[in-house]
PDB file of C-alpha atoms in Angstrom:
ATOM      1  CA  MET A 963     -52.037  33.605  32.919  1.00 40.00           C
ATOM      2  CA  ALA A 964     -49.599  33.299  35.790  1.00 43.00           C
ATOM      3  CA  ARG A 965     -46.754  35.773  35.876  1.00 44.00           C
ATOM      4  CA  GLN A 966     -43.393  36.236  37.489  1.00 44.00           C
ATOM      5  CA  TYR A 967     -43.658  40.014  38.289  1.00 43.00           C
ATOM      6  CA  GLU A 968     -40.464  40.672  36.313  1.00 53.00           C
ATOM      7  CA  PHE A 969     -37.496  38.816  34.888  1.00 65.00           C
ATOM      8  CA  ARG A 970     -35.735  38.428  38.276  1.00 83.00           C
ATOM      9  CA  PRO A 971     -38.484  38.856  40.893  1.00 89.00           C
ATOM     10  CA  ALA A 972     -36.551  37.588  43.912  1.00 92.00           C
ATOM     11  CA  LYS A 973     -33.612  39.869  43.143  1.00 93.00           C
ATOM     12  CA  ALA A 974     -36.010  42.790  42.737  1.00 92.00           C
ATOM     13  CA  ALA A 975     -37.696  42.096  46.074  1.00 94.00           C
ATOM     14  CA  GLN A 976     -34.330  41.738  47.777  1.00 96.00           C
ATOM     15  CA  ARG A 977     -33.169  45.059  46.356  1.00 95.00           C
ATOM     16  CA  ARG A 978     -36.211  46.838  47.765  1.00 95.00           C
ATOM     17  CA  MET A 979     -35.811  45.182  51.153  1.00 97.00           C
ATOM     18  CA  ILE A 980     -32.253  46.471  51.361  1.00 98.00           C
ATOM     19  CA  VAL A 981     -33.377  49.975  50.392  1.00 97.00           C
ATOM     20  CA  ASP A 982     -36.028  49.817  53.120  1.00 97.00           C
ATOM     21  CA  ALA A 983     -33.429  48.796  55.686  1.00 98.00           C
ATOM     22  CA  CYS A 984     -31.162  51.648  54.603  1.00 98.00           C
ATOM     23  CA  ARG A 985     -33.942  54.164  55.308  1.00 97.00           C
ATOM     24  CA  ARG A 986     -33.187  53.502  58.957  1.00 98.00           C
ATOM     25  CA  LEU A 987     -29.703  54.970  58.578  1.00 98.00           C
ATOM     26  CA  THR A 988     -31.206  58.393  59.414  1.00 98.00           C
ATOM     27  CA  ALA A 989     -30.415  57.641  63.058  1.00 97.00           C
ATOM     28  CA  ILE A 990     -26.752  57.957  61.996  1.00 98.00           C
ATOM     29  CA  ALA A 991     -26.834  60.711  59.355  1.00 98.00           C
ATOM     30  CA  ALA A 992     -29.131  62.298  56.774  1.00 98.00           C
ATOM     31  CA  LEU A 993     -29.459  59.967  53.792  1.00 97.00           C
ATOM     32  CA  ASP A 994     -28.195  62.636  51.396  1.00 96.00           C
ATOM     33  CA  GLN A 995     -24.881  62.437  53.239  1.00 97.00           C
ATOM     34  CA  TYR A 996     -24.391  58.907  51.874  1.00 98.00           C
ATOM     35  CA  GLN A 997     -22.931  57.891  48.537  1.00 98.00           C
ATOM     36  CA  TYR A 998     -23.796  54.702  46.647  1.00 98.00           C
ATOM     37  CA  VAL A 999     -21.119  52.516  45.100  1.00 98.00           C
ATOM     38  CA  GLY A1000     -22.147  49.545  42.972  1.00 98.00           C
ATOM     39  CA  PHE A1001     -21.926  47.683  39.698  1.00 97.00           C
ATOM     40  CA  GLY A1002     -24.694  49.291  37.642  1.00 95.00           C
ATOM     41  CA  GLY A1003     -24.580  47.253  34.466  1.00 93.00           C
ATOM     42  CA  LEU A1004     -26.554  48.467  31.474  1.00 94.00           C
ATOM     43  CA  GLU A1005     -29.773  48.965  33.423  1.00 93.00           C
ATOM     44  CA  PHE A1006     -28.535  50.615  36.654  1.00 96.00           C
ATOM     45  CA  ILE A1007     -31.600  49.235  38.442  1.00 94.00           C
ATOM     46  CA  ASP A1008     -30.112  49.424  41.919  1.00 95.00           C
ATOM     47  CA  PHE A1009     -28.953  52.984  41.281  1.00 97.00           C
ATOM     48  CA  VAL A1010     -32.521  54.028  40.475  1.00 96.00           C
ATOM     49  CA  GLU A1011     -33.875  52.267  43.576  1.00 95.00           C
ATOM     50  CA  PHE A1012     -31.320  53.860  45.899  1.00 97.00           C
ATOM     51  CA  HIS A1013     -31.762  57.322  44.404  1.00 97.00           C
ATOM     52  CA  ARG A1014     -35.555  57.261  44.304  1.00 95.00           C
ATOM     53  CA  GLY A1015     -35.893  55.428  47.589  1.00 95.00           C
ATOM     54  CA  LEU A1016     -33.282  57.237  49.642  1.00 97.00           C
ATOM     55  CA  GLY A1017     -32.366  60.375  47.712  1.00 96.00           C
ATOM     56  CA  VAL A1018     -28.700  59.389  47.608  1.00 96.00           C
ATOM     57  CA  PRO A1019     -27.158  62.020  45.318  1.00 94.00           C
ATOM     58  CA  GLN A1020     -23.586  60.829  44.748  1.00 97.00           C
ATOM     59  CA  MET A1021     -23.226  57.530  42.932  1.00 98.00           C
ATOM     60  CA  THR A1022     -20.319  55.586  41.476  1.00 98.00           C
ATOM     61  CA  SER A1023     -20.595  52.561  39.209  1.00 98.00           C
ATOM     62  CA  ILE A1024     -17.644  50.252  38.626  1.00 98.00           C
ATOM     63  CA  GLU A1025     -17.856  48.433  35.301  1.00 97.00           C
ATOM     64  CA  ARG A1026     -15.581  45.557  34.358  1.00 94.00           C
ATOM     65  CA  ASP A1027     -16.305  45.508  30.614  1.00 94.00           C
ATOM     66  CA  THR A1028     -14.372  48.471  29.263  1.00 91.00           C
ATOM     67  CA  ASN A1029     -15.807  47.888  25.765  1.00 94.00           C
ATOM     68  CA  MET A1030     -19.239  48.939  27.033  1.00 94.00           C
ATOM     69  CA  LEU A1031     -18.336  52.516  27.976  1.00 96.00           C
ATOM     70  CA  HIS A1032     -20.465  54.221  25.296  1.00 96.00           C
ATOM     71  CA  ARG A1033     -23.542  52.124  26.052  1.00 96.00           C
ATOM     72  CA  LEU A1034     -23.107  52.637  29.785  1.00 97.00           C
ATOM     73  CA  GLU A1035     -22.845  56.403  29.325  1.00 96.00           C
ATOM     74  CA  PHE A1036     -25.988  56.324  27.166  1.00 97.00           C
ATOM     75  CA  ASN A1037     -28.000  54.125  29.538  1.00 96.00           C
ATOM     76  CA  LYS A1038     -27.073  55.591  32.893  1.00 96.00           C
ATOM     77  CA  PRO A1039     -30.237  57.161  34.342  1.00 97.00           C
ATOM     78  CA  TYR A1040     -28.564  60.141  36.004  1.00 97.00           C
ATOM     79  CA  ASN A1041     -25.807  62.287  34.563  1.00 96.00           C
ATOM     80  CA  GLY A1042     -24.232  62.513  37.983  1.00 95.00           C
ATOM     81  CA  ILE A1043     -23.318  58.821  38.084  1.00 97.00           C
ATOM     82  CA  ARG A1044     -19.542  58.469  37.928  1.00 98.00           C
ATOM     83  CA  LEU A1045     -18.313  55.536  35.879  1.00 98.00           C
ATOM     84  CA  LEU A1046     -15.076  53.797  36.791  1.00 98.00           C
ATOM     85  CA  MET A1047     -14.036  51.353  34.081  1.00 97.00           C
ATOM     86  CA  GLY A1048     -12.025  48.311  35.062  1.00 97.00           C
ATOM     87  CA  GLU A1049     -11.759  45.516  37.593  1.00 96.00           C
ATOM     88  CA  ALA A1050     -13.137  46.352  41.023  1.00 97.00           C
ATOM     89  CA  ARG A1051      -9.796  45.687  42.708  1.00 96.00           C
ATOM     90  CA  ASN A1052      -8.232  48.420  40.534  1.00 97.00           C
ATOM     91  CA  GLU A1053     -11.079  50.941  40.660  1.00 98.00           C
ATOM     92  CA  LEU A1054     -12.223  50.771  44.300  1.00 98.00           C
ATOM     93  CA  PRO A1055      -9.248  52.899  45.452  1.00 98.00           C
ATOM     94  CA  GLN A1056     -10.562  55.700  43.170  1.00 98.00           C
ATOM     95  CA  VAL A1057     -13.713  56.096  45.318  1.00 98.00           C
ATOM     96  CA  ASP A1058     -13.794  58.858  47.942  1.00 97.00           C
ATOM     97  CA  TRP A1059     -14.045  56.760  51.091  1.00 98.00           C
ATOM     98  CA  THR A1060     -14.112  59.780  53.419  1.00 98.00           C
ATOM     99  CA  LYS A1061     -17.895  59.880  52.845  1.00 97.00           C
ATOM    100  CA  LEU A1062     -20.454  57.586  54.402  1.00 98.00           C
ATOM    101  CA  SER A1063     -21.192  54.877  51.852  1.00 98.00           C
ATOM    102  CA  ILE A1064     -23.624  52.189  50.845  1.00 98.00           C
ATOM    103  CA  THR A1065     -21.490  49.807  48.794  1.00 98.00           C
ATOM    104  CA  TRP A1066     -22.955  46.798  46.993  1.00 98.00           C
ATOM    105  CA  LEU A1067     -20.377  44.459  45.471  1.00 98.00           C
ATOM    106  CA  ASP A1068     -22.898  42.614  43.311  1.00 97.00           C
ATOM    107  CA  TYR A1069     -20.977  39.776  41.672  1.00 96.00           C
ATOM    108  CA  THR A1070     -22.415  36.936  39.632  1.00 94.00           C
ATOM    109  CA  ASP A1071     -19.288  34.829  40.241  1.00 94.00           C
ATOM    110  CA  VAL A1072     -18.787  32.332  43.046  1.00 95.00           C
ATOM    111  CA  LEU A1073     -16.807  33.579  46.029  1.00 97.00           C
ATOM    112  CA  THR A1074     -13.051  33.692  45.382  1.00 96.00           C
ATOM    113  CA  THR A1075     -10.023  35.088  47.155  1.00 96.00           C
ATOM    114  CA  ASP A1076     -10.043  37.995  44.663  1.00 96.00           C
ATOM    115  CA  ILE A1077     -13.546  38.929  45.820  1.00 97.00           C
ATOM    116  CA  LEU A1078     -12.478  38.595  49.448  1.00 98.00           C
ATOM    117  CA  ARG A1079      -9.697  41.100  48.770  1.00 98.00           C
ATOM    118  CA  ASP A1080     -12.292  43.566  47.427  1.00 98.00           C
ATOM    119  CA  VAL A1081     -14.433  43.031  50.520  1.00 98.00           C
ATOM    120  CA  ASP A1082     -11.445  43.517  52.796  1.00 98.00           C
ATOM    121  CA  PHE A1083     -10.582  46.793  51.062  1.00 98.00           C
ATOM    122  CA  VAL A1084     -14.125  48.170  51.209  1.00 98.00           C
ATOM    123  CA  VAL A1085     -14.696  47.256  54.865  1.00 98.00           C
ATOM    124  CA  ARG A1086     -11.378  48.786  55.911  1.00 98.00           C
ATOM    125  CA  SER A1087     -11.926  51.918  53.812  1.00 98.00           C
ATOM    126  CA  SER A1088     -15.562  52.585  54.745  1.00 98.00           C
ATOM    127  CA  GLN A1089     -16.469  55.057  57.460  1.00 98.00           C
ATOM    128  CA  PRO A1090     -18.304  53.644  60.508  1.00 98.00           C
ATOM    129  CA  GLY A1091     -22.011  53.940  59.771  1.00 98.00           C
ATOM    130  CA  SER A1092     -21.482  52.744  56.195  1.00 98.00           C
ATOM    131  CA  VAL A1093     -23.218  49.692  54.744  1.00 98.00           C
ATOM    132  CA  VAL A1094     -21.347  46.956  52.866  1.00 98.00           C
ATOM    133  CA  ILE A1095     -23.261  44.331  50.854  1.00 98.00           C
ATOM    134  CA  VAL A1096     -21.860  41.446  48.819  1.00 98.00           C
ATOM    135  CA  THR A1097     -23.687  39.166  46.371  1.00 98.00           C
ATOM    136  CA  VAL A1098     -22.076  36.019  44.990  1.00 97.00           C
ATOM    137  CA  ASN A1099     -23.175  32.886  43.192  1.00 95.00           C
ATOM    138  CA  GLY A1100     -24.127  30.255  45.745  1.00 94.00           C
ATOM    139  CA  ALA A1101     -21.745  27.658  44.282  1.00 84.00           C
ATOM    140  CA  THR A1102     -24.377  24.965  43.727  1.00 84.00           C
ATOM    141  CA  THR A1103     -26.002  25.599  40.358  1.00 82.00           C
ATOM    142  CA  GLY A1104     -24.402  23.499  37.624  1.00 86.00           C
ATOM    143  CA  VAL A1105     -22.022  21.812  40.053  1.00 90.00           C
ATOM    144  CA  ARG A1106     -22.671  18.134  40.807  1.00 93.00           C
ATOM    145  CA  LEU A1107     -23.016  17.266  44.475  1.00 93.00           C
ATOM    146  CA  PRO A1108     -19.811  15.158  44.645  1.00 93.00           C
ATOM    147  CA  GLU A1109     -17.817  18.060  43.177  1.00 94.00           C
ATOM    148  CA  ARG A1110     -19.133  20.919  45.307  1.00 95.00           C
ATOM    149  CA  LEU A1111     -16.728  20.655  48.233  1.00 95.00           C
ATOM    150  CA  SER A1112     -13.654  20.300  46.032  1.00 95.00           C
ATOM    151  CA  ASN A1113     -14.935  23.222  43.957  1.00 94.00           C
ATOM    152  CA  LEU A1114     -15.162  25.389  47.076  1.00 95.00           C
ATOM    153  CA  ARG A1115     -11.672  24.371  48.179  1.00 95.00           C
ATOM    154  CA  MET A1116     -10.307  25.109  44.721  1.00 94.00           C
ATOM    155  CA  ASN A1117     -11.654  28.697  44.959  1.00 94.00           C
ATOM    156  CA  LEU A1118     -11.055  29.381  48.640  1.00 96.00           C
ATOM    157  CA  GLY A1119      -8.342  26.964  49.725  1.00 94.00           C
ATOM    158  CA  ASP A1120      -7.890  26.449  53.441  1.00 94.00           C
ATOM    159  CA  LEU A1121     -10.500  29.100  54.211  1.00 96.00           C
ATOM    160  CA  ILE A1122     -13.040  26.272  53.878  1.00 95.00           C
ATOM    161  CA  ALA A1123     -13.488  24.514  57.219  1.00 93.00           C
ATOM    162  CA  ASP A1124     -11.725  21.146  57.516  1.00 93.00           C
ATOM    163  CA  ASP A1125     -14.734  19.473  59.117  1.00 94.00           C
ATOM    164  CA  LEU A1126     -17.037  20.002  56.119  1.00 95.00           C
ATOM    165  CA  THR A1127     -17.928  16.838  54.195  1.00 94.00           C
ATOM    166  CA  ASP A1128     -19.856  16.035  51.041  1.00 94.00           C
ATOM    167  CA  LYS A1129     -22.933  15.531  53.219  1.00 94.00           C
ATOM    168  CA  ASP A1130     -22.840  19.260  54.030  1.00 95.00           C
ATOM    169  CA  MET A1131     -22.977  20.185  50.359  1.00 95.00           C
ATOM    170  CA  ALA A1132     -26.649  19.387  49.679  1.00 94.00           C
ATOM    171  CA  ALA A1133     -29.182  22.164  48.972  1.00 93.00           C
ATOM    172  CA  TRP A1134     -27.799  25.507  50.247  1.00 95.00           C
ATOM    173  CA  GLY A1135     -24.772  23.888  51.930  1.00 95.00           C
ATOM    174  CA  PRO A1136     -22.080  25.452  49.692  1.00 95.00           C
ATOM    175  CA  THR A1137     -23.790  28.831  50.008  1.00 96.00           C
ATOM    176  CA  ARG A1138     -23.669  28.595  53.796  1.00 96.00           C
ATOM    177  CA  ALA A1139     -19.965  27.739  53.570  1.00 96.00           C
ATOM    178  CA  GLU A1140     -19.368  30.802  51.382  1.00 97.00           C
ATOM    179  CA  ARG A1141     -21.213  32.982  53.849  1.00 97.00           C
ATOM    180  CA  SER A1142     -19.015  31.744  56.722  1.00 97.00           C
ATOM    181  CA  VAL A1143     -15.861  32.630  54.777  1.00 97.00           C
ATOM    182  CA  LEU A1144     -17.250  36.002  53.731  1.00 97.00           C
ATOM    183  CA  GLN A1145     -18.315  36.866  57.250  1.00 97.00           C
ATOM    184  CA  ALA A1146     -14.965  35.859  58.743  1.00 98.00           C
ATOM    185  CA  ALA A1147     -13.099  38.047  56.257  1.00 98.00           C
ATOM    186  CA  ALA A1148     -15.358  41.073  56.798  1.00 98.00           C
ATOM    187  CA  HIS A1149     -15.311  40.717  60.572  1.00 98.00           C
ATOM    188  CA  SER A1150     -11.522  40.460  60.620  1.00 98.00           C
ATOM    189  CA  ALA A1151     -11.085  43.559  58.470  1.00 98.00           C
ATOM    190  CA  SER A1152     -13.607  45.533  60.507  1.00 98.00           C
ATOM    191  CA  ARG A1153     -12.057  44.581  63.837  1.00 98.00           C
ATOM    192  CA  GLU A1154      -8.607  45.643  62.654  1.00 98.00           C
ATOM    193  CA  ALA A1155      -9.748  48.900  61.028  1.00 98.00           C
ATOM    194  CA  HIS A1156     -12.602  50.003  63.287  1.00 98.00           C
ATOM    195  CA  GLY A1157     -12.331  48.075  66.539  1.00 98.00           C
ATOM    196  CA  LEU A1158     -15.474  45.950  66.195  1.00 98.00           C
ATOM    197  CA  PRO A1159     -16.752  43.301  63.762  1.00 98.00           C
ATOM    198  CA  LEU A1160     -19.220  44.253  61.059  1.00 97.00           C
ATOM    199  CA  ARG A1161     -22.793  44.116  62.338  1.00 98.00           C
ATOM    200  CA  GLN A1162     -24.590  41.689  60.037  1.00 98.00           C
ATOM    201  CA  LEU A1163     -27.957  42.794  58.666  1.00 98.00           C
ATOM    202  CA  PHE A1164     -28.444  40.717  55.524  1.00 98.00           C
ATOM    203  CA  ASN A1165     -28.163  37.015  54.842  1.00 98.00           C
ATOM    204  CA  PHE A1166     -30.395  36.386  51.822  1.00 98.00           C
ATOM    205  CA  HIS A1167     -30.728  33.221  49.788  1.00 97.00           C
ATOM    206  CA  TYR A1168     -32.617  33.488  46.505  1.00 95.00           C
ATOM    207  CA  ALA A1169     -32.745  31.730  43.160  1.00 93.00           C
ATOM    208  CA  ASP A1170     -34.295  33.455  40.158  1.00 88.00           C
ATOM    209  CA  ASP A1171     -32.154  31.010  38.183  1.00 85.00           C
ATOM    210  CA  ALA A1172     -28.855  30.237  39.937  1.00 92.00           C
ATOM    211  CA  LYS A1173     -28.781  29.999  43.711  1.00 94.00           C
ATOM    212  CA  MET A1174     -27.326  33.252  45.060  1.00 96.00           C
ATOM    213  CA  LEU A1175     -26.110  34.648  48.375  1.00 97.00           C
ATOM    214  CA  THR A1176     -26.364  38.262  49.468  1.00 98.00           C
ATOM    215  CA  TRP A1177     -24.628  39.009  52.742  1.00 98.00           C
ATOM    216  CA  GLY A1178     -23.833  42.330  54.370  1.00 98.00           C
ATOM    217  CA  GLY A1179     -24.044  44.661  57.291  1.00 98.00           C
ATOM    218  CA  ILE A1180     -23.057  47.970  58.777  1.00 98.00           C
ATOM    219  CA  VAL A1181     -19.570  49.092  59.729  1.00 98.00           C
ATOM    220  CA  THR A1182     -19.499  50.017  63.375  1.00 98.00           C
ATOM    221  CA  SER A1183     -17.035  51.332  65.935  1.00 98.00           C
ATOM    222  CA  PRO A1184     -16.985  51.607  69.731  1.00 98.00           C
ATOM    223  CA  SER A1185     -18.159  55.228  69.538  1.00 97.00           C
ATOM    224  CA  LEU A1186     -20.999  54.539  67.052  1.00 98.00           C
ATOM    225  CA  ASP A1187     -22.325  51.178  68.193  1.00 97.00           C
ATOM    226  CA  ARG A1188     -25.075  52.490  70.479  1.00 97.00           C
ATOM    227  CA  THR A1189     -26.267  54.918  67.799  1.00 98.00           C
ATOM    228  CA  ILE A1190     -26.655  51.995  65.401  1.00 98.00           C
ATOM    229  CA  ASP A1191     -28.962  50.374  67.967  1.00 98.00           C
ATOM    230  CA  LEU A1192     -31.321  53.327  67.399  1.00 98.00           C
ATOM    231  CA  CYS A1193     -31.779  52.254  63.766  1.00 98.00           C
ATOM    232  CA  ARG A1194     -33.709  49.196  65.037  1.00 98.00           C
ATOM    233  CA  PHE A1195     -32.842  47.133  61.987  1.00 98.00           C
ATOM    234  CA  GLU A1196     -33.940  44.004  63.857  1.00 96.00           C
ATOM    235  CA  ASP A1197     -37.573  45.179  63.648  1.00 97.00           C
ATOM    236  CA  LEU A1198     -37.520  44.294  59.942  1.00 97.00           C
ATOM    237  CA  HIS A1199     -38.543  40.660  59.529  1.00 94.00           C
ATOM    238  CA  PHE A1200     -36.021  40.001  56.742  1.00 97.00           C
ATOM    239  CA  VAL A1201     -32.985  41.272  58.692  1.00 98.00           C
ATOM    240  CA  ARG A1202     -30.770  38.417  59.809  1.00 98.00           C
ATOM    241  CA  THR A1203     -28.039  38.867  62.416  1.00 96.00           C
ATOM    242  CA  GLY A1204     -27.091  35.187  62.752  1.00 95.00           C
ATOM    243  CA  ASP A1205     -26.445  32.049  60.739  1.00 95.00           C
ATOM    244  CA  ASP A1206     -30.020  31.531  59.551  1.00 96.00           C
ATOM    245  CA  ALA A1207     -30.729  32.962  56.114  1.00 98.00           C
ATOM    246  CA  PHE A1208     -33.857  34.709  54.868  1.00 97.00           C
ATOM    247  CA  GLU A1209     -34.819  32.787  51.752  1.00 96.00           C
ATOM    248  CA  ILE A1210     -36.725  34.807  49.175  1.00 95.00           C
ATOM    249  CA  ASN A1211     -39.260  32.763  47.246  1.00 91.00           C
ATOM    250  CA  VAL A1212     -41.596  34.576  44.876  1.00 88.00           C
ATOM    251  CA  PRO A1213     -44.386  32.167  43.908  1.00 89.00           C
ATOM    252  CA  VAL A1214     -46.054  32.224  40.511  1.00 88.00           C
ATOM    253  CA  LEU A1215     -49.601  33.563  40.965  1.00 90.00           C
ATOM    254  CA  THR A1216     -52.281  35.070  38.762  1.00 90.00           C
ATOM    255  CA  GLU A1217     -53.254  38.746  38.854  1.00 89.00           C
ATOM    256  CA  ARG A1218     -56.530  37.842  40.552  1.00 92.00           C
ATOM    257  CA  GLU A1219     -54.808  35.723  43.180  1.00 91.00           C
ATOM    258  CA  ILE A1220     -52.328  38.499  43.887  1.00 89.00           C
ATOM    259  CA  THR A1221     -55.058  41.105  44.233  1.00 89.00           C
ATOM    260  CA  TYR A1222     -57.026  38.886  46.625  1.00 90.00           C
ATOM    261  CA  LEU A1223     -54.006  38.059  48.778  1.00 91.00           C
ATOM    262  CA  GLU A1224     -52.872  41.676  49.023  1.00 87.00           C
ATOM    263  CA  THR A1225     -56.347  42.661  50.194  1.00 89.00           C
ATOM    264  CA  GLU A1226     -56.424  39.967  52.845  1.00 90.00           C
ATOM    265  CA  LEU A1227     -52.847  40.156  54.080  1.00 87.00           C
ATOM    266  CA  VAL A1228     -52.966  43.674  55.530  1.00 81.00           C
ATOM    267  CA  GLY A1229     -53.621  43.498  59.249  1.00 75.00           C
ATOM    268  CA  ALA A1230     -53.315  40.757  61.818  1.00 64.00           C
ATOM    269  CA  GLY A1231     -54.945  37.403  61.383  1.00 79.00           C
ATOM    270  CA  PRO A1232     -54.407  33.964  59.867  1.00 87.00           C
ATOM    271  CA  LEU A1233     -53.048  33.648  56.355  1.00 90.00           C
ATOM    272  CA  PRO A1234     -55.772  33.702  53.693  1.00 92.00           C
ATOM    273  CA  LYS A1235     -56.459  30.594  51.623  1.00 93.00           C
ATOM    274  CA  ILE A1236     -57.094  30.017  47.929  1.00 93.00           C
ATOM    275  CA  LYS A1237     -58.258  26.625  46.760  1.00 93.00           C
ATOM    276  CA  GLY A1238     -55.563  25.015  44.627  1.00 93.00           C
ATOM    277  CA  VAL A1239     -52.744  27.296  45.843  1.00 93.00           C
ATOM    278  CA  GLU A1240     -50.293  25.674  48.241  1.00 93.00           C
ATOM    279  CA  PRO A1241     -50.228  27.272  51.736  1.00 92.00           C
ATOM    280  CA  LYS A1242     -46.420  27.452  51.491  1.00 92.00           C
ATOM    281  CA  ASP A1243     -46.766  29.637  48.387  1.00 92.00           C
ATOM    282  CA  ILE A1244     -49.155  31.958  50.198  1.00 92.00           C
ATOM    283  CA  GLN A1245     -46.703  32.088  53.108  1.00 91.00           C
ATOM    284  CA  SER A1246     -43.876  32.958  50.696  1.00 91.00           C
ATOM    285  CA  PHE A1247     -45.977  35.650  49.056  1.00 90.00           C
ATOM    286  CA  ALA A1248     -46.830  37.125  52.470  1.00 90.00           C
ATOM    287  CA  GLN A1249     -43.093  37.446  53.180  1.00 88.00           C
ATOM    288  CA  VAL A1250     -42.317  39.504  50.072  1.00 88.00           C
ATOM    289  CA  TYR A1251     -45.473  41.106  48.667  1.00 87.00           C
ATOM    290  CA  ARG A1252     -44.668  44.588  49.988  1.00 86.00           C
ATOM    291  CA  TRP A1253     -41.401  44.593  48.024  1.00 86.00           C
ATOM    292  CA  ARG A1254     -42.437  42.972  44.771  1.00 78.00           C
ATOM    293  CA  VAL A1255     -42.351  44.983  41.560  1.00 68.00           C
ATOM    294  CA  GLY A1256     -45.616  46.815  40.875  1.00 62.00           C
ATOM    295  CA  THR A1257     -46.475  47.624  44.458  1.00 54.00           C
ATOM    296  CA  ARG A1258     -45.256  51.240  44.502  1.00 50.00           C
TER     297      ARG A1258
END
């Protein structure tokens, strides 16, 4: 029987890609000098990945649902995780921003001006060398094509470019528009606070169910910029520094197909073939197999 690796396989692969990229922060500072700030939810999956993968010792989870405090305390995987209960805009100032940080504002909502205010605060508050990541709903799922542009303008007002039309709203069009707004806000905050725009590292599109956008990068400054070059983030094939997104597609394959492909994919050479499996699915698998659940 075919399988989907786990409930949200694309999200899981994306999470591990980001952890892999963050391993390169050692050119800036030891990883145990970083803290992780995120929205853990009941499962704290990203907290486990960042602690196991990077050894980050200090972690803070901001939780919007204050009625869940007892369950969150019970389910958190490490006693050292600090819980801040409330809306992000109210709780983010409680974080110690004098430390280097990896902050993941992992929303399920579409991009709004409230979220942009959170991003502005985090970028301004973060120390150069810190990583800021934002996930939002891609503003397409459940929204009819003729309503997508007006929906974006309702949430973001005149931040949406005047020259966009309904023709730009097909497929990932609204998600690309959100990314432009997000990037402009983060760059503006970073320039004002640190002297240079944020250096983009991540521009992921994925759709385990709803289409989602994850965008982010590293806070830099004139004195740190050359050191960041030493991290060589661009060597990672999923890092994106421009407008083009890395789309994560996790194809549905059988155990036997997965085992065969993993055996054949290591090393240079043409992509392997399996009769009955589309080449595009094999290509997609080749892009993500190292980060799928069950490979470590």
